PDB file of C-alpha atoms in Angstrom:
ATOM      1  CA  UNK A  18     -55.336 -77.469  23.517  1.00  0.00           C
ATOM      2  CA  UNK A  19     -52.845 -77.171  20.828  1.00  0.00           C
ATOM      3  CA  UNK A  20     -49.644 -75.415  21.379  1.00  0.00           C
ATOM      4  CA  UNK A  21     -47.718 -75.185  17.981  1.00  0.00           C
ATOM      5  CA  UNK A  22     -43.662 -75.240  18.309  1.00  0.00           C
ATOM      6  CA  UNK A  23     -41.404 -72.433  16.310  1.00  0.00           C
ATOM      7  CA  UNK A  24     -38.398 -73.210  14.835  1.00  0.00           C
ATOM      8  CA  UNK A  25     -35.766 -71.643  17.447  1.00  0.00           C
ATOM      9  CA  UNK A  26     -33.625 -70.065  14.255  1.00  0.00           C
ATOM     10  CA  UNK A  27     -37.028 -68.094  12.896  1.00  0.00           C
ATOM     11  CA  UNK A  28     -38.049 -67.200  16.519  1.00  0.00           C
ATOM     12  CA  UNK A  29     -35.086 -65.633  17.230  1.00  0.00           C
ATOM     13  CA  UNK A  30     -35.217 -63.693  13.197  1.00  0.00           C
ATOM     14  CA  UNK A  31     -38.684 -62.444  13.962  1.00  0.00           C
ATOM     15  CA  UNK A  32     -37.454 -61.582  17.129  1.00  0.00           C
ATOM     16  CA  UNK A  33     -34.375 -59.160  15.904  1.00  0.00           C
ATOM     17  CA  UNK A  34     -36.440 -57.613  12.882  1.00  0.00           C
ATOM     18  CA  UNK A  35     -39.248 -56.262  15.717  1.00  0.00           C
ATOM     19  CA  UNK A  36     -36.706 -55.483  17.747  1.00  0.00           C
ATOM     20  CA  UNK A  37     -35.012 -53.065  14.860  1.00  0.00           C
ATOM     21  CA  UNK A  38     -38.366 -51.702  13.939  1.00  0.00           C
ATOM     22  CA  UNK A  39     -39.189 -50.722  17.717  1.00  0.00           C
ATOM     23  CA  UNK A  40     -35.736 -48.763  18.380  1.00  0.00           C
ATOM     24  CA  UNK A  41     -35.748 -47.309  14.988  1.00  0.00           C
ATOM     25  CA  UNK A  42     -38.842 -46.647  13.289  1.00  0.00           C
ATOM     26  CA  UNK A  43     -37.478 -44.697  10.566  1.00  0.00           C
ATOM     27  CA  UNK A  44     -35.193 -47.325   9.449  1.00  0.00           C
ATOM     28  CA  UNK A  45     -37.393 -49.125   7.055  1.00  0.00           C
ATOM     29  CA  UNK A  46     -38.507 -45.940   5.252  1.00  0.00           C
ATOM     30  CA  UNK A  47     -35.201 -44.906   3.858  1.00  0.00           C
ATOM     31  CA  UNK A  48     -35.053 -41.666   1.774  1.00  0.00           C
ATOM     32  CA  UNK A  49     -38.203 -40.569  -0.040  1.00  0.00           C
ATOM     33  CA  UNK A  50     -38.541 -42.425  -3.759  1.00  0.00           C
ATOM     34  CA  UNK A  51     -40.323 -39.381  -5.113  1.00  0.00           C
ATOM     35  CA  UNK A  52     -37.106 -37.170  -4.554  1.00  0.00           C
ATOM     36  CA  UNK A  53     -35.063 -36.416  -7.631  1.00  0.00           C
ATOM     37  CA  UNK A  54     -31.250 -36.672  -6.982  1.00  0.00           C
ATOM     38  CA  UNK A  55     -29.367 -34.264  -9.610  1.00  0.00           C
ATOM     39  CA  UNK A  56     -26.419 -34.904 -11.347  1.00  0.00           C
ATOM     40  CA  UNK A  57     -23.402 -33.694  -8.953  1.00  0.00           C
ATOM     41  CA  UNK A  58     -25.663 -34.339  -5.944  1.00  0.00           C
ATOM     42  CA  UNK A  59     -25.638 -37.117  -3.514  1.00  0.00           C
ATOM     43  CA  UNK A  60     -28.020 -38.122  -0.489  1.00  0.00           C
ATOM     44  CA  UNK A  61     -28.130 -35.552   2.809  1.00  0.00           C
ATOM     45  CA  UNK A  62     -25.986 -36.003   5.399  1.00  0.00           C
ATOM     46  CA  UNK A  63     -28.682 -34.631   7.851  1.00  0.00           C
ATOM     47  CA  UNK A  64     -31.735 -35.857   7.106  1.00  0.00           C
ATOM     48  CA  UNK A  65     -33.977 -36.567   3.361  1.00  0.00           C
ATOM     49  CA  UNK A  66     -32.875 -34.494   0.391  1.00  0.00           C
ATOM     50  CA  UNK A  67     -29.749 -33.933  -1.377  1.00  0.00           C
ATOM     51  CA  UNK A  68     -26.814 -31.814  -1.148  1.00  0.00           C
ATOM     52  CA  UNK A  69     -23.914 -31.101  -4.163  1.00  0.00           C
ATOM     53  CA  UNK A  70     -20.358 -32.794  -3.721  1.00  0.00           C
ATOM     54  CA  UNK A  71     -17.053 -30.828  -3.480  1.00  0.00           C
ATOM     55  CA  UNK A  72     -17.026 -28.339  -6.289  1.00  0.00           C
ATOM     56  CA  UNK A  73     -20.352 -27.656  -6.864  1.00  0.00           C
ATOM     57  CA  UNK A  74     -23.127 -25.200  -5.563  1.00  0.00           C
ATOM     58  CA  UNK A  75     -26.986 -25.762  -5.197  1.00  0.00           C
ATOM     59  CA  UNK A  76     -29.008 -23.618  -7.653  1.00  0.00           C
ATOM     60  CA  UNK A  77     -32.451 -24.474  -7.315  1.00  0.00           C
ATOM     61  CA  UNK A  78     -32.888 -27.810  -8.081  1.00  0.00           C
ATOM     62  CA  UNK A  79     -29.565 -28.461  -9.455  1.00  0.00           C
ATOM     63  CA  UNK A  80     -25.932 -28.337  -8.843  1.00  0.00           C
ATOM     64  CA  UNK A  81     -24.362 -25.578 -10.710  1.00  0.00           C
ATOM     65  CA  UNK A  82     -19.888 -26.541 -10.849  1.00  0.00           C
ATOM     66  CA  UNK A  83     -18.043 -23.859  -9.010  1.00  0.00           C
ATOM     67  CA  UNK A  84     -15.549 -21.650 -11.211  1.00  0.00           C
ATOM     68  CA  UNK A  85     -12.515 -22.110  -9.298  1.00  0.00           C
ATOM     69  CA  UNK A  86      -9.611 -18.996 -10.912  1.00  0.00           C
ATOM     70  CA  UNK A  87      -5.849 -19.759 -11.267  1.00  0.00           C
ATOM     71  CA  UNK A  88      -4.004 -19.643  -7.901  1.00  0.00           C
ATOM     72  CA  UNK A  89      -7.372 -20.665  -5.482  1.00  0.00           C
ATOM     73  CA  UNK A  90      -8.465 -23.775  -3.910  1.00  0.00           C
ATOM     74  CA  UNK A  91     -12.089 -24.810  -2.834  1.00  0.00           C
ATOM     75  CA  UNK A  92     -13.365 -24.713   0.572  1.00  0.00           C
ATOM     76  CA  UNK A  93     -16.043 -26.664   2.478  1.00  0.00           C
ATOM     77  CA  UNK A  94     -18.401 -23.824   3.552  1.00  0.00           C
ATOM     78  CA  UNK A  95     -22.025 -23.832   1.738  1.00  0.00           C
ATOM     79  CA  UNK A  96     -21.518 -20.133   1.773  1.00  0.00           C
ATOM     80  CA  UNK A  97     -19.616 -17.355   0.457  1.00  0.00           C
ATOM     81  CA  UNK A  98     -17.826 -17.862  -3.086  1.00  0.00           C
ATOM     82  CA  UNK A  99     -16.466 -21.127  -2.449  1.00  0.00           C
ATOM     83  CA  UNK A 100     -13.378 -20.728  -2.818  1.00  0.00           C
ATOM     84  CA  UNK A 101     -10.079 -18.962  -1.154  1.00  0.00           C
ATOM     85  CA  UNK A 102      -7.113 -17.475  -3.080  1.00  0.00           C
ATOM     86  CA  UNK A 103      -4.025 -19.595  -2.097  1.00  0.00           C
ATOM     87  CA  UNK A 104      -1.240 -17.690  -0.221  1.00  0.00           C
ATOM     88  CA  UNK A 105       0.262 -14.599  -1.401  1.00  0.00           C
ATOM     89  CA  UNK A 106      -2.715 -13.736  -3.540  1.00  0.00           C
ATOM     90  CA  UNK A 107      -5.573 -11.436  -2.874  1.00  0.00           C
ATOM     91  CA  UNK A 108      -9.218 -11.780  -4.312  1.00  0.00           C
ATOM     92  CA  UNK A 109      -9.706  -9.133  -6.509  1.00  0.00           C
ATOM     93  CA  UNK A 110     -12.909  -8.827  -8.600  1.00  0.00           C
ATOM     94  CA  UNK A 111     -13.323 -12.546  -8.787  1.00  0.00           C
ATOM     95  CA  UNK A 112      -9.351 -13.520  -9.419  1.00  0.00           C
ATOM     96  CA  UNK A 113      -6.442 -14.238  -7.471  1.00  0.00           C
ATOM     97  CA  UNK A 114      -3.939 -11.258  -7.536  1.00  0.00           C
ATOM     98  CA  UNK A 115       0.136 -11.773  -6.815  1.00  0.00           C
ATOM     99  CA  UNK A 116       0.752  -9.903  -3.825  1.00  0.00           C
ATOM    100  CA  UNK A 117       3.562  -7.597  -4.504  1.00  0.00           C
ATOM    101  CA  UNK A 118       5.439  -7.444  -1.086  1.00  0.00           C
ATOM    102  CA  UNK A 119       8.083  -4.417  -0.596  1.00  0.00           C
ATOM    103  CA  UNK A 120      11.319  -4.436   0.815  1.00  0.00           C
ATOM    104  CA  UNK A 121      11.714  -4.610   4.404  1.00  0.00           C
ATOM    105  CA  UNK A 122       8.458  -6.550   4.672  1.00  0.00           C
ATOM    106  CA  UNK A 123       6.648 -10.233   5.253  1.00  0.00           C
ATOM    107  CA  UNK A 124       3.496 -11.637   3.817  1.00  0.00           C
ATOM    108  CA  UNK A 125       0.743 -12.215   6.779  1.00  0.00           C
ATOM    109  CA  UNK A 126      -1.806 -14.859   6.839  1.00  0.00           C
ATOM    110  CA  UNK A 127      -4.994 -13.137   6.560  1.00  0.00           C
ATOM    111  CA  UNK A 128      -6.598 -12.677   3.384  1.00  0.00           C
ATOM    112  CA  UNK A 129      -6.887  -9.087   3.647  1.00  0.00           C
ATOM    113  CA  UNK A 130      -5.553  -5.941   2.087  1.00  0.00           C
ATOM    114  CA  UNK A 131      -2.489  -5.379   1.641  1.00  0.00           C
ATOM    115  CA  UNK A 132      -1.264  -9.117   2.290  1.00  0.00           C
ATOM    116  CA  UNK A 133       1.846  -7.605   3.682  1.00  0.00           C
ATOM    117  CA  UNK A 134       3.418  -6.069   7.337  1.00  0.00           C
ATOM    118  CA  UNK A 135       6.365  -4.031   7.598  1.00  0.00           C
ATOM    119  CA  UNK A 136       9.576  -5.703   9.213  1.00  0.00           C
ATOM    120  CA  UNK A 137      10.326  -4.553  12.799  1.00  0.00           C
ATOM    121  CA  UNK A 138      12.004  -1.240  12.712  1.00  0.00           C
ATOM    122  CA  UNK A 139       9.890  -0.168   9.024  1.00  0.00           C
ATOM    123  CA  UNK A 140       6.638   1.605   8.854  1.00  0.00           C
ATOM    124  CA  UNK A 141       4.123   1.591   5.951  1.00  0.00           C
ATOM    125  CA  UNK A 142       4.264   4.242   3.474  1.00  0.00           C
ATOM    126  CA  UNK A 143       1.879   3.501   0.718  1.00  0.00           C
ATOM    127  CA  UNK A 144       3.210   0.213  -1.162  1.00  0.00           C
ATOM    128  CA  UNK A 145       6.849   0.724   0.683  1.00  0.00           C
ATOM    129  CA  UNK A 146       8.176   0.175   3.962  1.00  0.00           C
ATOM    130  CA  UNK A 147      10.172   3.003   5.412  1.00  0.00           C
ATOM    131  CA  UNK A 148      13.027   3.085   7.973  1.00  0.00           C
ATOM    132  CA  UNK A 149      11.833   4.268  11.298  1.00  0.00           C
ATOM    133  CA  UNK A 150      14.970   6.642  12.698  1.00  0.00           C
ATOM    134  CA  UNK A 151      15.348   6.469  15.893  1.00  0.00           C
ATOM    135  CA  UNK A 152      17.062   9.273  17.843  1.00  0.00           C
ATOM    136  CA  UNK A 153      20.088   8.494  20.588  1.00  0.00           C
ATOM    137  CA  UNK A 154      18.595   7.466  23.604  1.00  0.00           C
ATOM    138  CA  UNK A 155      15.692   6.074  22.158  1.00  0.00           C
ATOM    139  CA  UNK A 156      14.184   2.889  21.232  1.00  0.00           C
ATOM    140  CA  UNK A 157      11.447   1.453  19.198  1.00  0.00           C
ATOM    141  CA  UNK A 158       8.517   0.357  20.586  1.00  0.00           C
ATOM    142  CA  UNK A 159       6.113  -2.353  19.177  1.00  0.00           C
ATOM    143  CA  UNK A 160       2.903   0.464  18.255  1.00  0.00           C
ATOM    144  CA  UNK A 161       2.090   0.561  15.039  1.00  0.00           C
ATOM    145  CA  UNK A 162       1.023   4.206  15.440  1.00  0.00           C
ATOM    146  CA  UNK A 163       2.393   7.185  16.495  1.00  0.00           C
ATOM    147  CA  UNK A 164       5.896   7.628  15.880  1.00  0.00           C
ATOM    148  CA  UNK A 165       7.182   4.156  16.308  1.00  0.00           C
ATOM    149  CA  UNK A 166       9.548   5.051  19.046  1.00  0.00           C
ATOM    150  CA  UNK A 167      10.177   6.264  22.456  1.00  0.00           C
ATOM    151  CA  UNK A 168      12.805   7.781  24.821  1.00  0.00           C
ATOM    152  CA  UNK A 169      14.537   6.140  27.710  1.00  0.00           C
ATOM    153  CA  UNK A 170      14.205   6.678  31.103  1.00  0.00           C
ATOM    154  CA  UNK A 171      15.746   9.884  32.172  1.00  0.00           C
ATOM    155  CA  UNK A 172      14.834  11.480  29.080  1.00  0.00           C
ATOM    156  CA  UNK A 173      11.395  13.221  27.139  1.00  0.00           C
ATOM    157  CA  UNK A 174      10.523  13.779  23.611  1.00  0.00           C
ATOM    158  CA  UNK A 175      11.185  17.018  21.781  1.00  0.00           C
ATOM    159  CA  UNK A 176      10.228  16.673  18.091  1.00  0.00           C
ATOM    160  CA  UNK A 177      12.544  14.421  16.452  1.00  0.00           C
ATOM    161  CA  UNK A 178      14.789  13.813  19.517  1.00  0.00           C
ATOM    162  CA  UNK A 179      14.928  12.490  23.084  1.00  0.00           C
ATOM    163  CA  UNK A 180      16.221  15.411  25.486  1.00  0.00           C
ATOM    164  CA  UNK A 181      17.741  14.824  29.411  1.00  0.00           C
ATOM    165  CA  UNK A 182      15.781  15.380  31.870  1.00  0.00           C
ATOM    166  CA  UNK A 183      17.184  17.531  34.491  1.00  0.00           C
ATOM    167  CA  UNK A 184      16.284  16.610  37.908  1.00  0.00           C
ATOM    168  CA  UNK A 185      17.077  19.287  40.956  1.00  0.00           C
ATOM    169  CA  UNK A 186      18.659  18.647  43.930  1.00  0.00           C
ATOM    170  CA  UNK A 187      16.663  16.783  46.480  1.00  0.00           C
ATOM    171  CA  UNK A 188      14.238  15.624  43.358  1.00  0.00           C
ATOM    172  CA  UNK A 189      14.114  11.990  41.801  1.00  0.00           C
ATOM    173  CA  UNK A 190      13.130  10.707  37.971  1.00  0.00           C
ATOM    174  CA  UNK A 191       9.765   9.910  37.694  1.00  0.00           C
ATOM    175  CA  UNK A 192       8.285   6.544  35.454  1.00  0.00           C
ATOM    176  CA  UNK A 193       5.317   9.208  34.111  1.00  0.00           C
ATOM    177  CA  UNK A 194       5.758  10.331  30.281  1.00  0.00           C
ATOM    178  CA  UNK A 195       3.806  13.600  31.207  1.00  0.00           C
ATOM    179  CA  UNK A 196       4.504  16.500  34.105  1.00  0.00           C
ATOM    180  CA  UNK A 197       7.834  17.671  34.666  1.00  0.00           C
ATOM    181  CA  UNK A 198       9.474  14.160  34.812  1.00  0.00           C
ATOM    182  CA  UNK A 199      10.470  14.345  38.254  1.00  0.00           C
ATOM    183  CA  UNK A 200       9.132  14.884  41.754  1.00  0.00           C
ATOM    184  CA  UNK A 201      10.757  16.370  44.926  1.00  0.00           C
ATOM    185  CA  UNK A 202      11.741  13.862  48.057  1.00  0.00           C
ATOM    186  CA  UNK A 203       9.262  13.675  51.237  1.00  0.00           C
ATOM    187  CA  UNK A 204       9.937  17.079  52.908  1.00  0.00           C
ATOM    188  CA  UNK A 205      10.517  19.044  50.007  1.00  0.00           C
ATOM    189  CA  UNK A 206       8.356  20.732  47.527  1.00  0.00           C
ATOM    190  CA  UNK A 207       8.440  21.929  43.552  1.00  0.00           C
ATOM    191  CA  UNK A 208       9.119  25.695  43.581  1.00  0.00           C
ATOM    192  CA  UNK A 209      10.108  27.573  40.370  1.00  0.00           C
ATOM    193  CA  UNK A 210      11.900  24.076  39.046  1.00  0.00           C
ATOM    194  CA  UNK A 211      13.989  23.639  41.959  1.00  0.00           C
ATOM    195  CA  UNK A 212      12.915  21.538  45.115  1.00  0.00           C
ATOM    196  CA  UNK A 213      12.129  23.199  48.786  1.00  0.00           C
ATOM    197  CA  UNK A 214      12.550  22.487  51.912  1.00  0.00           C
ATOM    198  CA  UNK A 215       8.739  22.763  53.138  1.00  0.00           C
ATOM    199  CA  UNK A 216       9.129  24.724  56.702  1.00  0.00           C
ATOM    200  CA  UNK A 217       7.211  22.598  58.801  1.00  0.00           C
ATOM    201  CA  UNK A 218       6.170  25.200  62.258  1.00  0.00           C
ATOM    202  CA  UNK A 219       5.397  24.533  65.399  1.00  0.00           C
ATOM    203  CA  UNK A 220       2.724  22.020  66.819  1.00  0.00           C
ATOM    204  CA  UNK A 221       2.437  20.974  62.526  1.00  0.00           C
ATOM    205  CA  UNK A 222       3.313  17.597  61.217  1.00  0.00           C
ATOM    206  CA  UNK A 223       4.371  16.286  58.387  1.00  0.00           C
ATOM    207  CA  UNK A 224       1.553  14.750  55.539  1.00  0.00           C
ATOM    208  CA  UNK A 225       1.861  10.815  54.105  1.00  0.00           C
ATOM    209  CA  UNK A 226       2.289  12.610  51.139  1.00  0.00           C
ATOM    210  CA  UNK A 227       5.384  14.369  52.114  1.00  0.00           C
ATOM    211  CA  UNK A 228       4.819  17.314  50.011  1.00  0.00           C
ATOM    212  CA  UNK A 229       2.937  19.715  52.801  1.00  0.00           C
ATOM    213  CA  UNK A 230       2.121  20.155  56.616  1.00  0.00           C
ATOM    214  CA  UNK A 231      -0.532  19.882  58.381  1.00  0.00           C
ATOM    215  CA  UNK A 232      -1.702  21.258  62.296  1.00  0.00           C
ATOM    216  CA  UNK A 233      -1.732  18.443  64.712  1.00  0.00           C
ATOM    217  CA  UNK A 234      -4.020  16.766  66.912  1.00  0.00           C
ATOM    218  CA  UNK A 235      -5.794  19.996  68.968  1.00  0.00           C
ATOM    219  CA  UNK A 236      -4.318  22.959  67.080  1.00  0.00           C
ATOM    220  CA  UNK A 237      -5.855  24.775  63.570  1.00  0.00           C
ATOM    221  CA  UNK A 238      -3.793  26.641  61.078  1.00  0.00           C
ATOM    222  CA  UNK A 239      -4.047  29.952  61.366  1.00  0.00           C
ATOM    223  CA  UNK A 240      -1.499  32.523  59.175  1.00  0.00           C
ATOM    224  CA  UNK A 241       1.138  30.050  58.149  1.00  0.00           C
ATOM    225  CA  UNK A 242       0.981  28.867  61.910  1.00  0.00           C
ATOM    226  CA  UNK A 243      -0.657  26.213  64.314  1.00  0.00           C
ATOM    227  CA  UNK A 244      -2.836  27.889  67.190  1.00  0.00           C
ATOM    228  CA  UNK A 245      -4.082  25.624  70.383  1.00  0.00           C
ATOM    229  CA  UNK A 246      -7.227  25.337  69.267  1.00  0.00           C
ATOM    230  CA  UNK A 247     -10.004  27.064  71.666  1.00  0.00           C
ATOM    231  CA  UNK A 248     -11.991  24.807  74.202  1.00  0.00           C
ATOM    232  CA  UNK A 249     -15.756  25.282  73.533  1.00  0.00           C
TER     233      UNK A 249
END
């Protein structure tokens, strides 16, 4: 028997190239020769085909250059227009637009009508910014709805202005912006705007909620009163 030696530097070639071929198969096919790259156009990043460069859009079997206006830069997204309108302009009907910010106000960053906020303290009024007054013993709140302010503790809106609140004797200030504004102390009760002392009767107790009585243990209320209650 014959046995017929290799050259160690070819056996170890032949060796590699299967070795490339195994893991990847699709290596040695490359991109397909009977696809037509247009002008503008350059290999796919994901796979065979082509894809436009920067500045251009695919249009069949073309790339078609994207009309960038005056005051707009291009963007990377394969949808949309193509193209954003640099800061403090506005897309309008296929231009960039100056945005014309008011006194009293700051450009935002979203790309949206008007382009503009009111300063703290301003609300919008058509294309202005208008001063938000305030009355004494109020403060503005950060709403952009409503009437922009509210009244301090110990006080409650009347129209244009922030009025006391008058608490009774034996009452306290409530946090709630509704109601009366106050509530009577445990043991009293609300009674024509003044606060009660609740008569508690015999054999009664009073509630957890302070504000009423109730019989106790083995009597029933009966006429303003608590009666032993009857054994059956």
């Amino acid at each position: 028997m014959f046995h017929f030696a290799i050259p160690y530097r070819q056996y170890v070639t032949r060796s590699l190239c299967l070795m490339t071929l195994a893991v990847l198969p699709g290596a040695a096919l490359g991109q397909d020769a009977s696809v037509v790259v247009p002008d503008n156009a350059q290999a796919s990043r994901f796979g065979n085909g082509w894809e436009c460069v920067a500045g251009f859009r695919r249009n069949e079997d073309r790339c078609d250059k994207l009309e960038v206006p005056a005051n707009a830069y291009l963007t990377d997204a394969g949808y949309g227009q193509g193209w954003k309108c640099d800061r403090g302009f506005l897309e309008t009907n296929g231009a960039c637009v100056k945005i014309v910010v008011p006194a009293n106000a700051y450009l935002t960053e979203r790309g949206f009508k008007p382009g503009w906020n009111c300063e703290r303290g301003y609300r919008a009024s058509g294309d202005t910014c208008e001063l938000i007054v305030v009355p004494e013993n109020g403060y503005l709140t950060e709403n952009d709805y409503g009437t922009g302010w509210e009244c301090e503790r110990g006080f409650r809106k009347s129209g244009s202005s922030c009025l006391s609140i008058e608490v009774p004797q034996n009452g306290y200030l409530t946090d709630n912006s509704y109601g009366a504004g106050w509530e009577c102390n445990r043991g009293y009760e609300a009674v024509n705007g003044a606060c009660s002392q609740i008569e508690i009767p015999a054999n009664a107790i009073l509630k957890d909620s302070g504000d009423a009585w109730v019989c106790a243990q083995g009597h029933v209320k009966l006429q303003g009163a608590c009666v032993k209650r009857a054994r059956d």
